[in-house]
């Protein structure tokens, strides 16, 4: 998704609308959140831990797990893991931190979705070499070959790329992962056009030909509910837009005998979005023969007042949506998660431009450390408290670092 933040009084938002739960027991295999932070600071590579990027907070992961979530997506940057080239040896420190995060998630009984959050690009250039992409995935999969609670996400939100290339890169990743001996893990494949569910059948139909000898491909799609589907606004188009935007993808999964996972979704803390979100999740549950679950965007320690933050204890979505979402957590129906033989994929929608803050604000307020300070549509503070400076993450999000 495209990052944007809104300043809001989260305590008031928590009571802005009734928390109406789904009337049915959850039939999802997985439900969770993206744990964002290690992919921050894309304009500063390799960057400094604690200044340009941060790893998730294990204590807040534990809080969400205790609430019933059982899958956590872990975004990271390929350039930080394998500096210089896709065939390079991994950076020992960054790899150790990635493994530590993944090991914590799986040690408590949850699934860790390992997500190279690169939009099909490496150092800003489209990845064209399937052999180099395979080499990268050999490096990653080798680290988790014996952990069956790890799931591999081929790449976050391919976009504006040749469609055959997207197919071939996904297949190269699958082949490389299986060649390492990692045969028990699911592989989530993402599509072109930001892996959007609402455009899936007009863009990504060729991905039906992906093959896996272990039959554990899952098609990961993303879906936001604002007017352009970018996830940059807390205003949803209508109360029914959630279901409407996933219907065609559902039909595609069913007609082709494939499985799907909604890897990113969110809605604003208001009654219209609440209805749109629950309507979409109810519809996915009604079609749980093909939909294995969903993951909220996003948790993470540096989101601050971000409109969709589900980071405990005070994230806007955490205070407004957690009780609503809990009806869809797998543990809410039986106290334990189920297993599945599904095979589909997910994707994320985030801009990667580092050339402009896109700020339209004339505010003279000062943003604190880690707060948003610019981006397309941003109307808040653009000046950072000393000694921090406003650094561009992408066209939609700049942050005080």
mmCIF file of C-alpha atoms in Angstrom:
data_model
loop_
_atom_site.group_PDB
_atom_site.id
_atom_site.type_symbol
_atom_site.label_atom_id
_atom_site.label_comp_id
_atom_site.label_asym_id
_atom_site.label_seq_id
_atom_site.Cartn_x
_atom_site.Cartn_y
_atom_site.Cartn_z
ATOM 1 C CA UNK A 1 0.000 0.000 0.000
ATOM 2 C CA UNK A 2 0.959 3.628 -0.298
ATOM 3 C CA UNK A 3 1.920 5.062 3.079
ATOM 4 C CA UNK A 4 0.132 8.043 4.601
ATOM 5 C CA UNK A 5 -0.637 9.129 8.141
ATOM 6 C CA UNK A 6 -3.403 11.168 9.731
ATOM 7 C CA UNK A 7 -3.293 12.849 13.136
ATOM 8 C CA UNK A 8 -6.230 11.657 15.203
ATOM 9 C CA UNK A 9 -7.423 11.206 18.734
ATOM 10 C CA UNK A 10 -7.374 7.437 18.912
ATOM 11 C CA UNK A 11 -9.190 7.255 22.215
ATOM 12 C CA UNK A 12 -12.177 9.003 20.665
ATOM 13 C CA UNK A 13 -12.001 6.907 17.523
ATOM 14 C CA UNK A 14 -12.240 3.751 19.568
ATOM 15 C CA UNK A 15 -15.827 4.682 20.374
ATOM 16 C CA UNK A 16 -16.739 6.265 17.043
ATOM 17 C CA UNK A 17 -18.784 3.285 15.858
ATOM 18 C CA UNK A 18 -20.244 0.120 17.379
ATOM 19 C CA UNK A 19 -17.997 -2.907 17.182
ATOM 20 C CA UNK A 20 -20.244 -5.340 15.356
ATOM 21 C CA UNK A 21 -18.738 -8.794 15.069
ATOM 22 C CA UNK A 22 -19.364 -11.392 12.428
ATOM 23 C CA UNK A 23 -22.150 -13.760 13.441
ATOM 24 C CA UNK A 24 -20.292 -16.866 12.252
ATOM 25 C CA UNK A 25 -17.365 -18.798 13.627
ATOM 26 C CA UNK A 26 -14.147 -18.183 11.724
ATOM 27 C CA UNK A 27 -13.344 -20.595 8.927
ATOM 28 C CA UNK A 28 -9.998 -19.000 8.050
ATOM 29 C CA UNK A 29 -6.714 -20.859 8.305
ATOM 30 C CA UNK A 30 -4.718 -17.669 8.960
ATOM 31 C CA UNK A 31 -5.392 -14.142 10.125
ATOM 32 C CA UNK A 32 -2.776 -11.606 11.131
ATOM 33 C CA UNK A 33 -0.865 -8.416 10.352
ATOM 34 C CA UNK A 34 2.202 -7.119 8.535
ATOM 35 C CA UNK A 35 4.979 -6.224 10.999
ATOM 36 C CA UNK A 36 6.472 -3.261 9.195
ATOM 37 C CA UNK A 37 9.765 -1.513 9.958
ATOM 38 C CA UNK A 38 12.747 -3.361 8.516
ATOM 39 C CA UNK A 39 11.824 -2.132 5.023
ATOM 40 C CA UNK A 40 11.747 1.531 6.126
ATOM 41 C CA UNK A 41 14.423 3.955 4.985
ATOM 42 C CA UNK A 42 14.550 2.722 1.400
ATOM 43 C CA UNK A 43 16.211 5.979 0.412
ATOM 44 C CA UNK A 44 19.175 5.209 2.667
ATOM 45 C CA UNK A 45 20.806 1.859 1.931
ATOM 46 C CA UNK A 46 22.101 0.065 3.901
ATOM 47 C CA UNK A 47 20.977 2.561 6.548
ATOM 48 C CA UNK A 48 21.410 2.497 10.301
ATOM 49 C CA UNK A 49 19.342 0.287 12.588
ATOM 50 C CA UNK A 50 17.283 2.425 14.941
ATOM 51 C CA UNK A 51 17.684 5.484 12.718
ATOM 52 C CA UNK A 52 16.629 4.453 9.200
ATOM 53 C CA UNK A 53 14.825 1.206 9.953
ATOM 54 C CA UNK A 54 13.675 -0.922 12.853
ATOM 55 C CA UNK A 55 12.750 -4.553 13.426
ATOM 56 C CA UNK A 56 9.342 -5.440 14.897
ATOM 57 C CA UNK A 57 8.779 -5.419 18.638
ATOM 58 C CA UNK A 58 8.382 -9.012 19.792
ATOM 59 C CA UNK A 59 6.314 -7.966 22.809
ATOM 60 C CA UNK A 60 3.631 -6.419 20.599
ATOM 61 C CA UNK A 61 3.702 -9.447 18.290
ATOM 62 C CA UNK A 62 3.024 -11.503 21.405
ATOM 63 C CA UNK A 63 0.098 -9.217 22.281
ATOM 64 C CA UNK A 64 -1.479 -9.698 18.851
ATOM 65 C CA UNK A 65 -0.823 -13.441 18.976
ATOM 66 C CA UNK A 66 -2.441 -13.660 22.411
ATOM 67 C CA UNK A 67 -5.460 -11.839 20.941
ATOM 68 C CA UNK A 68 -5.794 -14.610 18.328
ATOM 69 C CA UNK A 69 -3.689 -13.633 15.309
ATOM 70 C CA UNK A 70 -1.636 -16.521 13.934
ATOM 71 C CA UNK A 71 0.315 -15.121 10.960
ATOM 72 C CA UNK A 72 2.745 -12.197 10.826
ATOM 73 C CA UNK A 73 4.191 -10.838 7.604
ATOM 74 C CA UNK A 74 7.781 -9.645 7.973
ATOM 75 C CA UNK A 75 8.743 -7.089 5.288
ATOM 76 C CA UNK A 76 12.456 -6.503 4.662
ATOM 77 C CA UNK A 77 14.641 -4.981 1.939
ATOM 78 C CA UNK A 78 16.527 -7.193 -0.494
ATOM 79 C CA UNK A 79 19.327 -4.609 -0.759
ATOM 80 C CA UNK A 80 19.974 -4.823 2.983
ATOM 81 C CA UNK A 81 19.948 -8.609 3.037
ATOM 82 C CA UNK A 82 22.109 -9.127 -0.068
ATOM 83 C CA UNK A 83 24.132 -5.957 -0.740
ATOM 84 C CA UNK A 84 25.665 -5.192 -4.136
ATOM 85 C CA UNK A 85 24.053 -7.944 -6.232
ATOM 86 C CA UNK A 86 21.230 -10.449 -5.945
ATOM 87 C CA UNK A 87 23.837 -13.206 -6.014
ATOM 88 C CA UNK A 88 25.842 -11.700 -3.131
ATOM 89 C CA UNK A 89 26.345 -13.374 0.229
ATOM 90 C CA UNK A 90 23.931 -12.085 2.881
ATOM 91 C CA UNK A 91 24.823 -9.325 5.320
ATOM 92 C CA UNK A 92 25.410 -11.235 8.544
ATOM 93 C CA UNK A 93 23.844 -8.696 10.912
ATOM 94 C CA UNK A 94 20.697 -8.023 8.900
ATOM 95 C CA UNK A 95 20.225 -11.751 8.280
ATOM 96 C CA UNK A 96 20.614 -12.508 11.981
ATOM 97 C CA UNK A 97 17.967 -9.915 12.846
ATOM 98 C CA UNK A 98 15.588 -11.300 10.218
ATOM 99 C CA UNK A 99 16.079 -14.825 11.523
ATOM 100 C CA UNK A 100 15.623 -13.681 15.108
ATOM 101 C CA UNK A 101 12.291 -12.066 14.251
ATOM 102 C CA UNK A 102 11.095 -15.082 12.277
ATOM 103 C CA UNK A 103 12.266 -17.509 14.958
ATOM 104 C CA UNK A 104 10.342 -15.620 17.624
ATOM 105 C CA UNK A 105 7.138 -15.670 15.594
ATOM 106 C CA UNK A 106 7.329 -19.370 14.847
ATOM 107 C CA UNK A 107 8.469 -20.261 18.377
ATOM 108 C CA UNK A 108 5.203 -18.956 19.846
ATOM 109 C CA UNK A 109 3.236 -21.072 17.371
ATOM 110 C CA UNK A 110 2.432 -18.525 14.659
ATOM 111 C CA UNK A 111 3.372 -18.472 10.979
ATOM 112 C CA UNK A 112 6.013 -16.033 9.691
ATOM 113 C CA UNK A 113 5.455 -14.727 6.162
ATOM 114 C CA UNK A 114 8.908 -13.706 4.884
ATOM 115 C CA UNK A 115 8.370 -10.720 2.563
ATOM 116 C CA UNK A 116 11.084 -9.103 0.394
ATOM 117 C CA UNK A 117 9.312 -5.752 0.144
ATOM 118 C CA UNK A 118 10.800 -4.597 -3.150
ATOM 119 C CA UNK A 119 8.002 -4.258 -5.722
ATOM 120 C CA UNK A 120 9.888 -6.437 -8.201
ATOM 121 C CA UNK A 121 12.889 -4.099 -8.095
ATOM 122 C CA UNK A 122 16.461 -4.109 -6.793
ATOM 123 C CA UNK A 123 18.147 -0.764 -6.133
ATOM 124 C CA UNK A 124 15.212 0.816 -7.961
ATOM 125 C CA UNK A 125 15.609 -1.160 -11.205
ATOM 126 C CA UNK A 126 13.188 -3.846 -12.376
ATOM 127 C CA UNK A 127 14.549 -7.329 -11.741
ATOM 128 C CA UNK A 128 14.936 -8.888 -15.191
ATOM 129 C CA UNK A 129 17.172 -11.857 -14.459
ATOM 130 C CA UNK A 130 15.294 -14.961 -13.378
ATOM 131 C CA UNK A 131 18.590 -16.664 -12.517
ATOM 132 C CA UNK A 132 19.615 -13.817 -10.193
ATOM 133 C CA UNK A 133 16.165 -13.828 -8.598
ATOM 134 C CA UNK A 134 16.480 -17.584 -8.116
ATOM 135 C CA UNK A 135 19.888 -17.088 -6.489
ATOM 136 C CA UNK A 136 18.378 -14.614 -4.041
ATOM 137 C CA UNK A 137 15.642 -17.080 -3.129
ATOM 138 C CA UNK A 138 18.163 -19.863 -2.706
ATOM 139 C CA UNK A 139 19.914 -17.670 -0.136
ATOM 140 C CA UNK A 140 16.684 -16.919 1.732
ATOM 141 C CA UNK A 141 15.077 -20.358 1.640
ATOM 142 C CA UNK A 142 18.263 -22.050 2.826
ATOM 143 C CA UNK A 143 17.942 -20.155 6.115
ATOM 144 C CA UNK A 144 14.487 -21.595 6.839
ATOM 145 C CA UNK A 145 14.574 -24.959 5.117
ATOM 146 C CA UNK A 146 13.595 -26.891 8.256
ATOM 147 C CA UNK A 147 10.987 -24.489 9.663
ATOM 148 C CA UNK A 148 7.559 -25.467 8.347
ATOM 149 C CA UNK A 149 5.902 -22.427 9.949
ATOM 150 C CA UNK A 150 7.762 -20.122 7.577
ATOM 151 C CA UNK A 151 5.920 -19.003 4.439
ATOM 152 C CA UNK A 152 7.768 -17.448 1.502
ATOM 153 C CA UNK A 153 6.275 -14.350 -0.187
ATOM 154 C CA UNK A 154 7.968 -14.136 -3.598
ATOM 155 C CA UNK A 155 8.067 -10.303 -3.725
ATOM 156 C CA UNK A 156 5.888 -7.463 -2.603
ATOM 157 C CA UNK A 157 3.633 -5.944 -5.264
ATOM 158 C CA UNK A 158 5.081 -6.309 -8.699
ATOM 159 C CA UNK A 159 3.925 -3.316 -10.729
ATOM 160 C CA UNK A 160 4.269 -1.751 -14.197
ATOM 161 C CA UNK A 161 6.276 -4.753 -15.381
ATOM 162 C CA UNK A 162 6.034 -7.112 -18.307
ATOM 163 C CA UNK A 163 3.445 -9.719 -17.375
ATOM 164 C CA UNK A 164 5.436 -12.658 -18.704
ATOM 165 C CA UNK A 165 8.384 -11.475 -16.613
ATOM 166 C CA UNK A 166 6.195 -11.499 -13.484
ATOM 167 C CA UNK A 167 5.172 -15.063 -14.295
ATOM 168 C CA UNK A 168 8.766 -16.166 -14.892
ATOM 169 C CA UNK A 169 10.127 -14.505 -11.750
ATOM 170 C CA UNK A 170 7.474 -16.206 -9.638
ATOM 171 C CA UNK A 171 8.235 -19.578 -11.191
ATOM 172 C CA UNK A 172 11.980 -19.061 -10.705
ATOM 173 C CA UNK A 173 11.389 -18.332 -7.017
ATOM 174 C CA UNK A 174 9.263 -21.460 -6.589
ATOM 175 C CA UNK A 175 11.854 -23.642 -8.309
ATOM 176 C CA UNK A 176 14.735 -22.212 -6.277
ATOM 177 C CA UNK A 177 12.931 -22.579 -2.955
ATOM 178 C CA UNK A 178 12.052 -26.210 -3.590
ATOM 179 C CA UNK A 179 15.583 -26.992 -4.792
ATOM 180 C CA UNK A 180 16.963 -26.071 -1.348
ATOM 181 C CA UNK A 181 14.928 -28.844 0.242
ATOM 182 C CA UNK A 182 12.321 -26.426 1.629
ATOM 183 C CA UNK A 183 9.379 -28.589 0.596
ATOM 184 C CA UNK A 184 6.961 -28.278 3.533
ATOM 185 C CA UNK A 185 6.524 -24.504 3.382
ATOM 186 C CA UNK A 186 3.796 -22.613 1.553
ATOM 187 C CA UNK A 187 4.830 -20.170 -1.159
ATOM 188 C CA UNK A 188 2.716 -17.031 -1.583
ATOM 189 C CA UNK A 189 3.012 -15.596 -5.101
ATOM 190 C CA UNK A 190 2.139 -11.991 -5.873
ATOM 191 C CA UNK A 191 0.944 -10.484 -9.119
ATOM 192 C CA UNK A 192 1.446 -7.393 -11.233
ATOM 193 C CA UNK A 193 -0.512 -4.129 -10.759
ATOM 194 C CA UNK A 194 0.310 -4.061 -7.044
ATOM 195 C CA UNK A 195 -1.225 -7.552 -6.733
ATOM 196 C CA UNK A 196 -4.644 -5.943 -6.418
ATOM 197 C CA UNK A 197 -7.622 -8.263 -6.085
ATOM 198 C CA UNK A 198 -9.844 -5.841 -8.010
ATOM 199 C CA UNK A 199 -7.579 -5.901 -11.084
ATOM 200 C CA UNK A 200 -6.471 -9.526 -10.830
ATOM 201 C CA UNK A 201 -8.611 -10.913 -13.631
ATOM 202 C CA UNK A 202 -7.632 -8.167 -16.061
ATOM 203 C CA UNK A 203 -3.885 -8.426 -15.384
ATOM 204 C CA UNK A 204 -2.690 -11.625 -13.726
ATOM 205 C CA UNK A 205 -4.566 -14.469 -15.393
ATOM 206 C CA UNK A 206 -1.356 -16.000 -16.805
ATOM 207 C CA UNK A 207 -0.220 -16.823 -13.246
ATOM 208 C CA UNK A 208 -2.647 -19.739 -13.372
ATOM 209 C CA UNK A 209 0.155 -21.685 -15.087
ATOM 210 C CA UNK A 210 2.538 -21.533 -12.103
ATOM 211 C CA UNK A 211 3.521 -24.988 -10.887
ATOM 212 C CA UNK A 212 4.856 -26.380 -7.632
ATOM 213 C CA UNK A 213 5.842 -30.041 -7.156
ATOM 214 C CA UNK A 214 4.634 -29.772 -3.558
ATOM 215 C CA UNK A 215 1.305 -28.146 -4.465
ATOM 216 C CA UNK A 216 1.574 -25.369 -1.884
ATOM 217 C CA UNK A 217 1.184 -22.224 -3.954
ATOM 218 C CA UNK A 218 -1.139 -19.584 -2.513
ATOM 219 C CA UNK A 219 -2.056 -16.472 -4.525
ATOM 220 C CA UNK A 220 -1.561 -13.417 -2.357
ATOM 221 C CA UNK A 221 -3.648 -10.391 -3.251
ATOM 222 C CA UNK A 222 -4.036 -6.966 -1.643
ATOM 223 C CA UNK A 223 -7.095 -4.760 -1.461
ATOM 224 C CA UNK A 224 -7.782 -1.272 -0.120
ATOM 225 C CA UNK A 225 -11.133 0.429 -0.103
ATOM 226 C CA UNK A 226 -10.488 4.097 -0.906
ATOM 227 C CA UNK A 227 -11.355 5.602 -4.282
ATOM 228 C CA UNK A 228 -8.161 4.601 -6.108
ATOM 229 C CA UNK A 229 -7.434 1.469 -4.080
ATOM 230 C CA UNK A 230 -4.105 2.864 -2.915
ATOM 231 C CA UNK A 231 -4.713 2.718 0.819
ATOM 232 C CA UNK A 232 -3.758 6.360 1.282
ATOM 233 C CA UNK A 233 -7.104 7.562 2.586
ATOM 234 C CA UNK A 234 -9.269 6.553 5.534
ATOM 235 C CA UNK A 235 -12.389 7.234 3.452
ATOM 236 C CA UNK A 236 -13.997 4.139 1.946
ATOM 237 C CA UNK A 237 -16.008 4.389 -1.283
ATOM 238 C CA UNK A 238 -19.104 2.755 0.195
ATOM 239 C CA UNK A 239 -20.261 0.246 2.789
ATOM 240 C CA UNK A 240 -20.264 -2.512 0.155
ATOM 241 C CA UNK A 241 -17.020 -1.751 -1.687
ATOM 242 C CA UNK A 242 -15.045 -4.432 0.141
ATOM 243 C CA UNK A 243 -17.068 -7.350 -1.185
ATOM 244 C CA UNK A 244 -17.388 -5.748 -4.604
ATOM 245 C CA UNK A 245 -13.626 -5.462 -5.043
ATOM 246 C CA UNK A 246 -12.859 -9.108 -4.289
ATOM 247 C CA UNK A 247 -15.714 -10.818 -6.158
ATOM 248 C CA UNK A 248 -13.995 -11.260 -9.532
ATOM 249 C CA UNK A 249 -10.799 -12.590 -7.923
ATOM 250 C CA UNK A 250 -12.884 -15.063 -5.924
ATOM 251 C CA UNK A 251 -14.518 -16.348 -9.108
ATOM 252 C CA UNK A 252 -11.062 -16.696 -10.709
ATOM 253 C CA UNK A 253 -9.744 -18.738 -7.789
ATOM 254 C CA UNK A 254 -12.785 -20.999 -7.795
ATOM 255 C CA UNK A 255 -12.911 -21.556 -11.543
ATOM 256 C CA UNK A 256 -9.203 -22.425 -11.648
ATOM 257 C CA UNK A 257 -9.032 -24.528 -8.492
ATOM 258 C CA UNK A 258 -6.595 -22.134 -6.782
ATOM 259 C CA UNK A 259 -6.277 -20.771 -3.258
ATOM 260 C CA UNK A 260 -5.873 -17.193 -2.127
ATOM 261 C CA UNK A 261 -4.841 -15.049 0.820
ATOM 262 C CA UNK A 262 -5.623 -11.348 1.246
ATOM 263 C CA UNK A 263 -2.123 -10.264 2.262
ATOM 264 C CA UNK A 264 -2.897 -6.579 2.769
ATOM 265 C CA UNK A 265 -6.123 -4.765 3.548
ATOM 266 C CA UNK A 266 -7.282 -1.954 5.828
ATOM 267 C CA UNK A 267 -9.994 0.615 6.345
ATOM 268 C CA UNK A 268 -10.435 3.888 8.188
ATOM 269 C CA UNK A 269 -11.714 4.129 11.739
ATOM 270 C CA UNK A 270 -15.281 5.093 10.799
ATOM 271 C CA UNK A 271 -18.631 3.388 10.349
ATOM 272 C CA UNK A 272 -18.583 3.273 6.531
ATOM 273 C CA UNK A 273 -15.204 1.548 6.439
ATOM 274 C CA UNK A 274 -16.189 -0.762 9.270
ATOM 275 C CA UNK A 275 -19.136 -1.999 7.224
ATOM 276 C CA UNK A 276 -16.972 -2.297 4.106
ATOM 277 C CA UNK A 277 -14.277 -4.262 5.944
ATOM 278 C CA UNK A 278 -16.673 -6.644 7.698
ATOM 279 C CA UNK A 279 -18.633 -7.118 4.481
ATOM 280 C CA UNK A 280 -15.461 -8.071 2.664
ATOM 281 C CA UNK A 281 -14.294 -10.452 5.393
ATOM 282 C CA UNK A 282 -17.743 -12.041 5.661
ATOM 283 C CA UNK A 283 -17.685 -12.616 1.907
ATOM 284 C CA UNK A 284 -14.192 -14.157 2.071
ATOM 285 C CA UNK A 285 -15.396 -16.455 4.849
ATOM 286 C CA UNK A 286 -18.397 -17.438 2.767
ATOM 287 C CA UNK A 287 -15.831 -18.463 0.144
ATOM 288 C CA UNK A 288 -13.278 -20.032 2.453
ATOM 289 C CA UNK A 289 -13.041 -22.929 0.037
ATOM 290 C CA UNK A 290 -10.585 -20.675 -1.806
ATOM 291 C CA UNK A 291 -9.711 -17.885 0.662
ATOM 292 C CA UNK A 292 -7.407 -19.004 3.468
ATOM 293 C CA UNK A 293 -7.421 -15.762 5.408
ATOM 294 C CA UNK A 294 -6.196 -12.193 5.550
ATOM 295 C CA UNK A 295 -3.541 -9.887 6.977
ATOM 296 C CA UNK A 296 -4.079 -6.288 8.130
ATOM 297 C CA UNK A 297 -1.707 -3.542 7.000
ATOM 298 C CA UNK A 298 0.050 -2.747 9.299
ATOM 299 C CA UNK A 299 1.673 -3.162 12.700
ATOM 300 C CA UNK A 300 5.144 -1.953 13.600
ATOM 301 C CA UNK A 301 6.841 0.262 16.209
ATOM 302 C CA UNK A 302 7.338 3.386 14.069
ATOM 303 C CA UNK A 303 3.837 3.996 12.709
ATOM 304 C CA UNK A 304 2.846 6.557 15.318
ATOM 305 C CA UNK A 305 -0.530 8.087 14.382
ATOM 306 C CA UNK A 306 -0.787 6.284 11.035
ATOM 307 C CA UNK A 307 -4.444 5.837 10.059
ATOM 308 C CA UNK A 308 -4.178 2.051 9.775
ATOM 309 C CA UNK A 309 -1.720 1.265 12.595
ATOM 310 C CA UNK A 310 -2.666 -1.874 14.481
ATOM 311 C CA UNK A 311 0.381 -1.678 16.736
ATOM 312 C CA UNK A 312 -0.521 -2.197 20.419
ATOM 313 C CA UNK A 313 -1.404 -0.509 22.640
ATOM 314 C CA UNK A 314 -2.638 2.687 20.989
ATOM 315 C CA UNK A 315 -2.534 2.334 17.197
ATOM 316 C CA UNK A 316 -5.624 3.807 15.546
ATOM 317 C CA UNK A 317 -6.706 0.483 14.055
ATOM 318 C CA UNK A 318 -5.758 -1.392 17.215
ATOM 319 C CA UNK A 319 -8.181 0.646 19.313
ATOM 320 C CA UNK A 320 -10.951 0.708 16.703
ATOM 321 C CA UNK A 321 -10.719 -2.600 14.827
ATOM 322 C CA UNK A 322 -9.142 -5.296 17.002
ATOM 323 C CA UNK A 323 -12.399 -6.349 18.619
ATOM 324 C CA UNK A 324 -14.107 -6.360 15.217
ATOM 325 C CA UNK A 325 -11.363 -8.382 13.547
ATOM 326 C CA UNK A 326 -11.150 -10.879 16.392
ATOM 327 C CA UNK A 327 -14.314 -12.578 15.143
ATOM 328 C CA UNK A 328 -12.292 -13.686 12.105
ATOM 329 C CA UNK A 329 -9.257 -14.967 13.997
ATOM 330 C CA UNK A 330 -8.872 -18.751 13.540
ATOM 331 C CA UNK A 331 -8.629 -19.260 17.299
ATOM 332 C CA UNK A 332 -11.999 -17.573 17.831
ATOM 333 C CA UNK A 333 -13.843 -20.661 16.630
ATOM 334 C CA UNK A 334 -11.920 -23.592 18.076
ATOM 335 C CA UNK A 335 -8.998 -22.266 20.065
ATOM 336 C CA UNK A 336 -6.552 -23.755 17.586
ATOM 337 C CA UNK A 337 -5.519 -23.195 14.018
ATOM 338 C CA UNK A 338 -6.234 -25.521 11.162
ATOM 339 C CA UNK A 339 -3.969 -26.750 8.410
ATOM 340 C CA UNK A 340 -4.501 -26.494 4.689
ATOM 341 C CA UNK A 341 -3.161 -27.853 1.437
ATOM 342 C CA UNK A 342 -3.841 -24.585 -0.374
ATOM 343 C CA UNK A 343 -1.593 -22.874 -2.851
ATOM 344 C CA UNK A 344 -2.065 -19.186 -3.750
ATOM 345 C CA UNK A 345 -0.458 -15.720 -3.231
ATOM 346 C CA UNK A 346 -0.525 -12.135 -1.862
ATOM 347 C CA UNK A 347 0.873 -8.680 -2.675
ATOM 348 C CA UNK A 348 1.312 -5.205 -1.291
ATOM 349 C CA UNK A 349 0.650 -1.737 -2.577
ATOM 350 C CA UNK A 350 3.416 0.726 -1.771
ATOM 351 C CA UNK A 351 5.057 3.379 -3.898
ATOM 352 C CA UNK A 352 8.836 3.312 -4.348
ATOM 353 C CA UNK A 353 9.701 6.735 -5.696
ATOM 354 C CA UNK A 354 12.365 8.593 -3.717
ATOM 355 C CA UNK A 355 12.420 11.783 -5.737
ATOM 356 C CA UNK A 356 9.746 13.870 -4.053
ATOM 357 C CA UNK A 357 8.014 14.335 -0.752
ATOM 358 C CA UNK A 358 4.796 15.270 -2.529
ATOM 359 C CA UNK A 359 3.862 17.413 0.464
ATOM 360 C CA UNK A 360 1.026 19.888 0.081
ATOM 361 C CA UNK A 361 1.161 21.145 3.635
ATOM 362 C CA UNK A 362 1.751 24.685 4.769
ATOM 363 C CA UNK A 363 1.818 23.685 8.419
ATOM 364 C CA UNK A 364 4.423 25.238 10.696
ATOM 365 C CA UNK A 365 4.063 22.502 13.318
ATOM 366 C CA UNK A 366 7.009 20.286 14.184
ATOM 367 C CA UNK A 367 6.934 16.522 13.709
ATOM 368 C CA UNK A 368 8.596 14.318 16.298
ATOM 369 C CA UNK A 369 11.141 11.555 15.734
ATOM 370 C CA UNK A 370 9.695 8.774 13.495
ATOM 371 C CA UNK A 371 6.583 10.803 12.656
ATOM 372 C CA UNK A 372 5.443 11.435 9.075
ATOM 373 C CA UNK A 373 6.631 14.744 7.600
ATOM 374 C CA UNK A 374 5.638 14.580 3.920
ATOM 375 C CA UNK A 375 4.218 12.616 1.030
ATOM 376 C CA UNK A 376 1.525 12.969 -1.608
ATOM 377 C CA UNK A 377 -1.637 14.160 0.116
ATOM 378 C CA UNK A 378 0.108 14.856 3.427
ATOM 379 C CA UNK A 379 -1.229 17.979 5.174
ATOM 380 C CA UNK A 380 0.525 17.734 8.527
ATOM 381 C CA UNK A 381 3.841 18.990 9.842
ATOM 382 C CA UNK A 382 6.743 19.042 7.396
ATOM 383 C CA UNK A 383 9.460 20.243 9.774
ATOM 384 C CA UNK A 384 11.173 17.767 12.096
ATOM 385 C CA UNK A 385 12.224 18.344 15.672
ATOM 386 C CA UNK A 386 15.989 18.801 16.018
ATOM 387 C CA UNK A 387 18.229 16.932 15.307
ATOM 388 C CA UNK A 388 15.993 14.899 12.964
ATOM 389 C CA UNK A 389 15.436 15.575 9.271
ATOM 390 C CA UNK A 390 12.580 14.746 6.921
ATOM 391 C CA UNK A 391 13.696 11.804 4.784
ATOM 392 C CA UNK A 392 11.802 10.493 1.748
ATOM 393 C CA UNK A 393 10.757 6.851 1.962
ATOM 394 C CA UNK A 394 8.659 6.974 -1.181
ATOM 395 C CA UNK A 395 6.374 9.424 -2.977
ATOM 396 C CA UNK A 396 3.660 8.882 -0.394
ATOM 397 C CA UNK A 397 5.613 8.800 2.832
ATOM 398 C CA UNK A 398 8.460 10.824 4.343
ATOM 399 C CA UNK A 399 9.558 10.324 7.935
ATOM 400 C CA UNK A 400 11.552 12.223 10.593
ATOM 401 C CA UNK A 401 14.747 10.228 11.063
#
